[in-house]
Coordinates of C-alpha atoms in Angstrom, one line a residue:
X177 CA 11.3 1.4 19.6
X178 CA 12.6 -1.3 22.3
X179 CA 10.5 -4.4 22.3
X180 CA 7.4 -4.0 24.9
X181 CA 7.8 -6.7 27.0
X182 CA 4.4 -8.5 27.8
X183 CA 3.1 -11.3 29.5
X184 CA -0.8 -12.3 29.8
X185 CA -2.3 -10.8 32.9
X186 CA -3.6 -14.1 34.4
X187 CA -0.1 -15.7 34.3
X188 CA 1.4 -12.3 35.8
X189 CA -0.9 -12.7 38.8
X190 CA 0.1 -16.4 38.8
X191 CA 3.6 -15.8 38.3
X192 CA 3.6 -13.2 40.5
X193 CA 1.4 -15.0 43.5
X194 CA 4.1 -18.2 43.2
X195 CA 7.0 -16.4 43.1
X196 CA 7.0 -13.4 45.5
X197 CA 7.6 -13.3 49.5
X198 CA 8.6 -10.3 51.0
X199 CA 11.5 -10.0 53.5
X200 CA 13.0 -7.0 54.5
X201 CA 17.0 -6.7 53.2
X202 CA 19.6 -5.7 56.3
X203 CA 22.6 -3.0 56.2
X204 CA 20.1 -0.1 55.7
X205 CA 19.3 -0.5 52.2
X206 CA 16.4 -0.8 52.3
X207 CA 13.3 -2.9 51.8
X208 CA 13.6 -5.5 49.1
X209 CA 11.3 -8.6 47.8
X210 CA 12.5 -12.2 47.3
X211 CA 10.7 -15.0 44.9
X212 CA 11.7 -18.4 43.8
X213 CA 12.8 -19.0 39.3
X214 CA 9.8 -20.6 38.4
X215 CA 8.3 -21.9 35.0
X216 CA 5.9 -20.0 32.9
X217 CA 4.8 -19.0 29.3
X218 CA 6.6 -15.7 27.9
X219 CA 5.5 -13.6 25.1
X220 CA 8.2 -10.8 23.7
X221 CA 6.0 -8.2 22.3
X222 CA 6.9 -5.3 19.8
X223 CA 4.4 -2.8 19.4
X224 CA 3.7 -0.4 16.5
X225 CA 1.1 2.0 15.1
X226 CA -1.4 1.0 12.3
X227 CA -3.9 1.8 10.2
X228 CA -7.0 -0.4 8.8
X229 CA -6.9 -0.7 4.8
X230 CA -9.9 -2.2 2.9
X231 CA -9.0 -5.1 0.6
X232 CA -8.9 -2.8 -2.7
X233 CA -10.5 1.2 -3.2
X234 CA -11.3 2.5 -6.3
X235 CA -11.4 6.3 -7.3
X236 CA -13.4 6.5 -10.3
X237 CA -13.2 10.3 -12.4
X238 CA -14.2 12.0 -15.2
X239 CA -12.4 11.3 -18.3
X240 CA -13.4 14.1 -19.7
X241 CA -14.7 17.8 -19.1
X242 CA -18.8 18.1 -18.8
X243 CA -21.5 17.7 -16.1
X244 CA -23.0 15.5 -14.4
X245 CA -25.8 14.0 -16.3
X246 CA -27.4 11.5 -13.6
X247 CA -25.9 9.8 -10.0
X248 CA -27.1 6.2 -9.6
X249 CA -25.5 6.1 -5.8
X250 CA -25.7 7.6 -2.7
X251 CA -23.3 7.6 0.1
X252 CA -22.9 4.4 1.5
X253 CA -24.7 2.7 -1.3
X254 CA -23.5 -0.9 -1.2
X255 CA -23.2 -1.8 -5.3
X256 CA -21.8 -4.8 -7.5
X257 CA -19.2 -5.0 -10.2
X258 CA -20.7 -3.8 -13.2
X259 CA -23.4 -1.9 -11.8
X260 CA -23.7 2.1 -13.2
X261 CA -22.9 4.7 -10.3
X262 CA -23.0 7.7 -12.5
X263 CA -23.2 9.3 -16.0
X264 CA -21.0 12.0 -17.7
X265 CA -22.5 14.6 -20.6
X266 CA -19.2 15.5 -22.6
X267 CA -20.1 17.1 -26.0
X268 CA -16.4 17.6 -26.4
X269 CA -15.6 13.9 -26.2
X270 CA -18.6 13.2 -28.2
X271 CA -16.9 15.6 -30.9
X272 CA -13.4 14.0 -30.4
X273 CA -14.5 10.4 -31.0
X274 CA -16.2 11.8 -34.6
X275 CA -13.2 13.6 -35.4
X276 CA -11.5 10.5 -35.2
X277 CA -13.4 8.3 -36.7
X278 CA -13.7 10.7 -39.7
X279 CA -9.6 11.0 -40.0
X280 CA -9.8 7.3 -40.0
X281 CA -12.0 6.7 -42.7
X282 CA -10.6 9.7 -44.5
X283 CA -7.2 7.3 -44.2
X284 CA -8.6 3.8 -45.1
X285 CA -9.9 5.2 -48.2
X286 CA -7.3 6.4 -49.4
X287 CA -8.1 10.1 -48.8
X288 CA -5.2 11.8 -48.5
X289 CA -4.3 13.4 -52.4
X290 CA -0.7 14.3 -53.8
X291 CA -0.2 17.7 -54.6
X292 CA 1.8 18.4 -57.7
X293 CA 5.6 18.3 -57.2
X294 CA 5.3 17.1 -53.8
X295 CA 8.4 15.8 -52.4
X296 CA 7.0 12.3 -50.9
X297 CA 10.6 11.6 -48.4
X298 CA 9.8 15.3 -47.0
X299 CA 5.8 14.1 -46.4
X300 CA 7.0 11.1 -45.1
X301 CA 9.2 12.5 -42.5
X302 CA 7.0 15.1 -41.7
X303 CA 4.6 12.0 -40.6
X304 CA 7.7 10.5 -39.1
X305 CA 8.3 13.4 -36.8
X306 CA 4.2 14.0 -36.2
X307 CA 4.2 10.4 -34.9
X308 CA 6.7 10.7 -32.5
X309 CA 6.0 14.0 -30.9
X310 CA 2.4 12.2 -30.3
X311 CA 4.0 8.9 -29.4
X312 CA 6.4 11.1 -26.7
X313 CA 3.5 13.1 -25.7
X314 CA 1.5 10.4 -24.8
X315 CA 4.0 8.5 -22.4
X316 CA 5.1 11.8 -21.0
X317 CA 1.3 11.6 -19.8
X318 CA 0.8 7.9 -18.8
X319 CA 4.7 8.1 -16.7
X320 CA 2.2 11.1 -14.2
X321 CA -0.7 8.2 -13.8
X322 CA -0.4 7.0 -10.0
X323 CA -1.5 4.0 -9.9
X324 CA 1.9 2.1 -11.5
X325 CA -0.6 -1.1 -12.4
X326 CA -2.5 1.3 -14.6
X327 CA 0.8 3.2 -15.7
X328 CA 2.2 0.2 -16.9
X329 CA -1.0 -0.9 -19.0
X330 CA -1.5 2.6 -20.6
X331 CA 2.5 2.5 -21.1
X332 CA 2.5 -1.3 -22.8
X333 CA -0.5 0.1 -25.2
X334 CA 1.4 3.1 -26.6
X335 CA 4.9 0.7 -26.9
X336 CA 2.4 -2.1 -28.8
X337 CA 1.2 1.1 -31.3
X338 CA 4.6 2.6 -31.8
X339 CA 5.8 -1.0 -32.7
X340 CA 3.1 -0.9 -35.5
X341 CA 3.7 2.2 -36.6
X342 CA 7.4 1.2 -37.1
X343 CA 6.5 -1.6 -38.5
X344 CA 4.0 0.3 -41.4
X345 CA 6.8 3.6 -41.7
X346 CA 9.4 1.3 -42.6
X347 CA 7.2 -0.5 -45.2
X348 CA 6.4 3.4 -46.3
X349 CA 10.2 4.6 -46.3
X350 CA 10.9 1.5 -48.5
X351 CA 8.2 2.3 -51.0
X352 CA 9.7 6.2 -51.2
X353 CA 13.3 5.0 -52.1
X354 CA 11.4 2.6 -54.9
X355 CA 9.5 5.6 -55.9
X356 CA 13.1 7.6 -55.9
X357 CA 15.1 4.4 -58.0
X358 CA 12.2 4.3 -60.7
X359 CA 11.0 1.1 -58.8
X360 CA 7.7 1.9 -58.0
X361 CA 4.3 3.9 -58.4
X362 CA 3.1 7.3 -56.7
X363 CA 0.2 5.2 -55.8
X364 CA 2.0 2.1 -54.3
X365 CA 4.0 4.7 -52.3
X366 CA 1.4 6.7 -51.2
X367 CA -0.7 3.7 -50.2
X368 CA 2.3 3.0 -47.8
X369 CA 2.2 5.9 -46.1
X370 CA -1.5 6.2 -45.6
X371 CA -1.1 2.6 -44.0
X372 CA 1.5 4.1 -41.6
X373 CA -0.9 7.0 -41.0
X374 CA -3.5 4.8 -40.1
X375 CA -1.5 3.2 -37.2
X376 CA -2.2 6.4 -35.6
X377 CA -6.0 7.1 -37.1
X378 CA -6.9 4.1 -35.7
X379 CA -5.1 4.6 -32.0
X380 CA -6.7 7.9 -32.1
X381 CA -10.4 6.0 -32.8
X382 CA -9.3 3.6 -29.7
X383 CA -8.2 6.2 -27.1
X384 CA -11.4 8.3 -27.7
X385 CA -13.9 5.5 -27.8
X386 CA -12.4 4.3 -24.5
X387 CA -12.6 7.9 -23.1
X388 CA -16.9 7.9 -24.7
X389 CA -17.3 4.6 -23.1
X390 CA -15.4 5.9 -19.5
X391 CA -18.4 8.3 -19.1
X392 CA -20.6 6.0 -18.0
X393 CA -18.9 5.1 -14.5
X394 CA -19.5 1.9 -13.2
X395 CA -18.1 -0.5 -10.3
X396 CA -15.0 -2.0 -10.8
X397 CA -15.8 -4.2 -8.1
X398 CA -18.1 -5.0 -5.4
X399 CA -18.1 -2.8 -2.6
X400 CA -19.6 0.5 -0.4
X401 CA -19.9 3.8 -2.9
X402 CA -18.9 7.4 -1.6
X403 CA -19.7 10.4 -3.5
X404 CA -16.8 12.5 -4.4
X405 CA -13.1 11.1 -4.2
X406 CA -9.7 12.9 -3.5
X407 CA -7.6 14.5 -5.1
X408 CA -4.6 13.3 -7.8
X409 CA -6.3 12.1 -11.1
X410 CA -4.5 12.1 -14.5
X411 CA -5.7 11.7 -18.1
X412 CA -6.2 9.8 -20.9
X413 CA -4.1 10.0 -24.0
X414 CA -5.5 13.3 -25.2
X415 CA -2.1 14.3 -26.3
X416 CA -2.2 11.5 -28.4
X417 CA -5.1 12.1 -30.0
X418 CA -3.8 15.7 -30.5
X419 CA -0.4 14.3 -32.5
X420 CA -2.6 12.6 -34.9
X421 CA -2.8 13.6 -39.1
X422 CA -6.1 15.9 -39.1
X423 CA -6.4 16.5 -35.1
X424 CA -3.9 19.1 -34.7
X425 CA -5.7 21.6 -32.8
X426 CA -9.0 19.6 -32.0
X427 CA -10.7 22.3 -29.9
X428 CA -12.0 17.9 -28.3
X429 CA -9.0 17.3 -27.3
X430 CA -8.2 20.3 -24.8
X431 CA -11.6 19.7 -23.2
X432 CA -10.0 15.9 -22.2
X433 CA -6.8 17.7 -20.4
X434 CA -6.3 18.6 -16.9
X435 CA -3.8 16.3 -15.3
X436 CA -3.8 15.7 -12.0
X437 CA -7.7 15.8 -11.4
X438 CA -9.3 17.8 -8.2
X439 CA -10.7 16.2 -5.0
X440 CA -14.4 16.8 -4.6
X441 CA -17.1 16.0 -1.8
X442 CA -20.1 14.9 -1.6
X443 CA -21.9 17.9 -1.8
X444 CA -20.4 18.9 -5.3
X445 CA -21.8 15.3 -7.2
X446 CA -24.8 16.3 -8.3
X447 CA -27.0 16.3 -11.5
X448 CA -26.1 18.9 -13.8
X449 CA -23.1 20.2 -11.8
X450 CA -20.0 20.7 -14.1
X451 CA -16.6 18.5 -14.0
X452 CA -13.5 18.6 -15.5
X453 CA -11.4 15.6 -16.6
X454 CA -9.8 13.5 -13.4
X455 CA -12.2 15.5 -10.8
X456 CA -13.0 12.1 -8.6
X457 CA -16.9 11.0 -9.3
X458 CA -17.2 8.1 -6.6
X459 CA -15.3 6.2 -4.7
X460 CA -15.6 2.0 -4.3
X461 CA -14.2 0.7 -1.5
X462 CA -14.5 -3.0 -1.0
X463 CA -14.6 -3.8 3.1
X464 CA -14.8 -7.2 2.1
X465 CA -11.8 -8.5 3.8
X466 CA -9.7 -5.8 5.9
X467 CA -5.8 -5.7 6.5
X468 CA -3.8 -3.3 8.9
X469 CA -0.8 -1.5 7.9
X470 CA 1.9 -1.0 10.4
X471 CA 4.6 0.8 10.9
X472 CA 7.2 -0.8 12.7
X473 CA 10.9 0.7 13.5
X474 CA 13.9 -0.8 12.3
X475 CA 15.3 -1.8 15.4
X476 CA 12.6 -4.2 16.1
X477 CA 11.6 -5.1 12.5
X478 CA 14.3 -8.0 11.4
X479 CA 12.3 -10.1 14.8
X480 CA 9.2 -9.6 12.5
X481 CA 8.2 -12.6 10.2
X482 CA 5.1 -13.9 8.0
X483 CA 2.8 -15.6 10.7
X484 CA 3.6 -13.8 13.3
X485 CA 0.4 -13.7 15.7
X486 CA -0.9 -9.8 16.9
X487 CA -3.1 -8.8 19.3
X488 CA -5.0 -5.2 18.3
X489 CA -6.5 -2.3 20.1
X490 CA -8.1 0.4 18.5
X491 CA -9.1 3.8 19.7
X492 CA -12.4 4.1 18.2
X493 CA -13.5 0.9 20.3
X494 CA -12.4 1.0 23.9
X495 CA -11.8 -2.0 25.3
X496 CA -12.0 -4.0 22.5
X497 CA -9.4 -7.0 21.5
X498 CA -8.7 -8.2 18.3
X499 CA -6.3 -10.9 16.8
X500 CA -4.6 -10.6 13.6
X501 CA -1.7 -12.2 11.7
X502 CA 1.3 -10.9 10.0
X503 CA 1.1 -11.6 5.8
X504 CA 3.7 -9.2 4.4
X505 CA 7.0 -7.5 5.5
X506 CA 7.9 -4.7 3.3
X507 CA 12.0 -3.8 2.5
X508 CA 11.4 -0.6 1.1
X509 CA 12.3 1.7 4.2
X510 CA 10.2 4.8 4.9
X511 CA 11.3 7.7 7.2
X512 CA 10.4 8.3 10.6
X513 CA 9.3 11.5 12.1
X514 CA 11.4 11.3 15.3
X515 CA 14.5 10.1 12.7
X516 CA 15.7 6.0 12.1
X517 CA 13.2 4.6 9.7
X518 CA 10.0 2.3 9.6
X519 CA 9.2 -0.5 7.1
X520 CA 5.6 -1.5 6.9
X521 CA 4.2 -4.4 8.3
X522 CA 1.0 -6.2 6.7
X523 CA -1.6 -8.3 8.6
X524 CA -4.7 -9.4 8.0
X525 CA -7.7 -8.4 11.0
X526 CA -9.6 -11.0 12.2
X527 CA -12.3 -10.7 14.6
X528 CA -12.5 -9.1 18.3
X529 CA -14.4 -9.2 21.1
X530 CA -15.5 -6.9 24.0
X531 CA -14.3 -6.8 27.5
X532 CA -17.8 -8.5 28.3
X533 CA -17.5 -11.3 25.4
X534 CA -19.5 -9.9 23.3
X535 CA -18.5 -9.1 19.3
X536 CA -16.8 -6.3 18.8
X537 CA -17.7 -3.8 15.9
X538 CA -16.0 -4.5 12.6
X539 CA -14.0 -1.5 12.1
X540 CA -13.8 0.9 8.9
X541 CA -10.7 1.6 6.5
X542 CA -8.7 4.8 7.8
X543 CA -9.0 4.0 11.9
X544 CA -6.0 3.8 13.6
X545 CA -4.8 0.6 16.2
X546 CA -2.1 -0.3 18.3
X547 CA -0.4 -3.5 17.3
X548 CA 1.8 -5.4 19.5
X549 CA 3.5 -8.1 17.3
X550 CA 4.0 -11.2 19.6
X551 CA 7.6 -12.2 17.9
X552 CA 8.6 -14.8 20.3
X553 CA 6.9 -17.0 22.7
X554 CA 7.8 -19.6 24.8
X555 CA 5.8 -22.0 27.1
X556 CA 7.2 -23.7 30.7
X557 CA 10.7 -22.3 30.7
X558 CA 12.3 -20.7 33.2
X559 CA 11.4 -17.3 34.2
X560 CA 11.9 -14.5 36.3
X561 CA 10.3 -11.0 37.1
X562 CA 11.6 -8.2 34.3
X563 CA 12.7 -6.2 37.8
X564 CA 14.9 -9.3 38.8
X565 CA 17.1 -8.0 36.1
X566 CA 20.3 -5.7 36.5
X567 CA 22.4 -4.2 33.5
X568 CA 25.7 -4.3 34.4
X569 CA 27.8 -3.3 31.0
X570 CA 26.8 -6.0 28.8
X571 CA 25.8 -8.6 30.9
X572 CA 22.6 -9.2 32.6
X573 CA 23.1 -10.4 36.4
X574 CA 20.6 -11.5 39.0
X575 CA 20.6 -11.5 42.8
X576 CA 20.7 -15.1 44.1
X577 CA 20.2 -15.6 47.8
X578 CA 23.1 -18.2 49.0
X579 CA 23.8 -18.9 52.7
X580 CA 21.5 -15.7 53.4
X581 CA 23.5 -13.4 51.7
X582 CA 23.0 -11.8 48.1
X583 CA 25.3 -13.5 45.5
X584 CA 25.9 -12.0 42.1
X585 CA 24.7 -14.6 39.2
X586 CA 25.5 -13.5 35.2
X587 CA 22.7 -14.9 33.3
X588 CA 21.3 -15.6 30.0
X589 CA 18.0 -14.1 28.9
X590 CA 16.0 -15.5 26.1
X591 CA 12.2 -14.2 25.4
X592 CA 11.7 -11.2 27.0
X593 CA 8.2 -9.7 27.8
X594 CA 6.9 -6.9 29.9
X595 CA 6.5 -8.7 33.3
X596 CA 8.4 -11.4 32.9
X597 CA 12.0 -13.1 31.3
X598 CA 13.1 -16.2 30.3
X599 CA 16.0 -17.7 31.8
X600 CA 18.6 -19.7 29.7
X601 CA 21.2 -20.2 31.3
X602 CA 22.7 -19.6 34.9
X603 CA 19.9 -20.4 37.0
X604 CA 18.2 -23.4 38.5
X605 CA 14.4 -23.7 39.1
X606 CA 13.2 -23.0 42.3
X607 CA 16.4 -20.9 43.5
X608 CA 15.5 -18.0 45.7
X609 CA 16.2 -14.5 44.1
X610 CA 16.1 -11.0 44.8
X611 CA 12.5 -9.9 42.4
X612 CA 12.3 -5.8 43.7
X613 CA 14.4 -3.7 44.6
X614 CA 17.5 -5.4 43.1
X615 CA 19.2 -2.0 41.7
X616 CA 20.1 -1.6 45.8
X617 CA 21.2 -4.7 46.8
X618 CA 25.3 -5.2 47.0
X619 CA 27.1 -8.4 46.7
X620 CA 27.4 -10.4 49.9
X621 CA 24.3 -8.3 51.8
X622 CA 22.4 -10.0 54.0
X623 CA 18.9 -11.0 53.4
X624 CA 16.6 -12.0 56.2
X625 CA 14.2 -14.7 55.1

């Protein structure tokens, strides 16, 4: 997308009333307009399509499969960090977190009994190889979470637990080859490899506490609730939990499955309606402070910086002007529909008014805008119409009246906006020009005053 080239409409009708004279050209060629270079303020304009994003939004789900047991929230609801939108009945969480907690105790007190002629190396790796298909399981999981901030967490807890587990197998492995040398006791050795089991008892009591705990749903933030969310949700570590010494085959588990959770409305939040785990509950969007996204072609987007001052239009309020500023420009390219690419453009929205003065409405995340990106101005230079400009190869040439006859003048162009150019080189101020009609005009035509 070529730069739109732009200049304020009172300094148009200024530039416009100073410069132009009409006079009529001779040699049949019709009717052409003269002006004089003059000085005025240029702004080179590059406009792009946007799209108004809130300062954060929240899709909160189900971390488990149930119903509804109570909705705290309406549509629209404004709410505050903390606060409790909604509540989840989940008998099969309730049942995983006791399964747990049972396998843990069962662990820390030394539960776990040694059959006769039980080879301890074989038990060992068998809780070796248990440990890592969970382990595995459970990143193959948090690698399909969306949100990459949340990936990461969920990713650095199962890396911390895996350390520890290392950690206590090791210790465990040790205490086998004792056992193997005549070193050590059944009992020491043993009591190693109930520690390393632990490791996992206890990640198991974690991960389903923090899935309990998840079904109350409360605000992350402050902000405007909506009932229902879209779709795209993913799970907790349920395959985790599954991996563990005495959860293989928790019927609690398979009731926390289900990634990629469905989109629901409105209409389908309700008490005692059923949900499965990642179905979207509500949705928190905080309006607090709004930002547009643009989209803004790669021929135009290296004249693009931080700072950069916008005006904004938006469909949804005719009329209106708004200002807003440029805070971010992306580098990650995304394709475009008619081909080339787009890289997004970040700016924070400030306020607008109405074509009468008055305040214009704030607008609401998902409307779409026009953005022109004002990425050069200049004040008193020299200027001339954009139609006093001719192409001719690579140079730019104007029509300068000498003597009464049209003389061919290569120029230099700086800032160039919609009604207007800036001059930088080959003209003088207040030099008469040809300003319409100078695609016509030959070199050495006459032109009557």
């Amino acid at each position: 997308m070529a730069p739109r080239r732009y200049l304020p409409p009172v300094l148009v009708g200024l530039l416009l009333a100073a410069q132009l004279s009409a006079c009529t050209g001779g040699g049949g060629h019709g009717t052409v307009r003269l002006g004089r270079v003059e000085r005025a303020d240029v702004s080179e304009v590059v406009e792009a399509p946007a799209t108004v994003s809130a300062r954060a939004t929240a899709v909160l789900r189900a971390p488990a499969q149930g119903t509804i047991r109570r909705v705290y929230v309406g549509d629209g609801d404004r709410v505050r960090e903390g606060e409790v939108l909604a509540k989840i009945a989940s008998p099969g969480a309730e049942e995983q977190l006791a399964e747990a907690r049972e396998a843990d105790r069962s662990a820390s007190g030394g539960g776990t009994s040694v059959p006769a002629g039980l080879d301890l190396s074989a038990f060992q790796r068998r809780t070796d190889a248990t440990a890592r298909d969970g382990f595995a399981s459970a990143r193959k999981t948090a690698l399909r979470i969306a949100d990459l901030k949340q990936r990461a967490l969920v990713l650095a807890g199962i890396a911390q637990a895996e350390a520890r587990y290392r950690t206590a197998a090791d210790a465990a492995r040790a205490a086998v080859a004792r056992l193997d040398a005549g070193l050590g006791s059944v009992g020491a050795t043993l009591s190693s490899i109930t520690a390393a089991q632990r490791v996992q008892t206890r990640a198991a009591v974690r991960a389903a506490e923090r899935t309990v705990a998840a079904l109350t749903i409360k605000a992350p933030f402050d902000g405007v609730a909506g009932l229902g969310g879209p779709a795209g949700g993913t799970r907790d570590l349920g395959d985790l939990i599954g991996g563990l010494p005495g959860q293989a085959g928790s019927q609690g588990t398979a009731g926390l499955g289900g990634l990629g959770g469905a989109g629901t409305d409105a209409s389908s939040i309700a008490t005692g309606a059923p949900v499965s785990s990642g179905d979207a509950v509500v949705t928190v969007t905080d309006v607090s402070k709004l930002s547009l996204v643009a989209d803004v072609d790669e021929t135009d987007v290296l004249q693009v910086t931080e700072g950069v001052q916008a005006g904004v239009e938006f469909d949804a309020v005719p009329g209106g002007a708004y200002a807003a500023e440029v805070t971010g420009v992306g580098a990650t390219p995304k394709e475009a529909s008619g081909g080339g690419v787009t890289y997004r453009v970040t700016l924070a929205l400030g306020r607008g008014t109405l074509p009468g003065g008055g305040t214009a409405p704030r607008p609401k995340p998902g409307m779409s805008a026009v953005v022109d990106l004002r990425v050069r101005e200049v004040r008193g230079v020299l200027s001339v119409p954009s139609a006093a400009i001719v192409s001719s190869g690579r140079d730019s040439v104007v029509w300068v009246v000498s003597g009464g006859r049209a003389q061919r003048r290569v120029v230099g162009l700086g800032a160039q906006g919609d009604a207007s150019v800036q001059v930088t080189r080959g003209l003088r101020e207040g030099e008469r020009i040809v300003v319409r009609g100078a695609d016509s005009v030959e070199q050495g035509q006459e032109l009557n005053p």
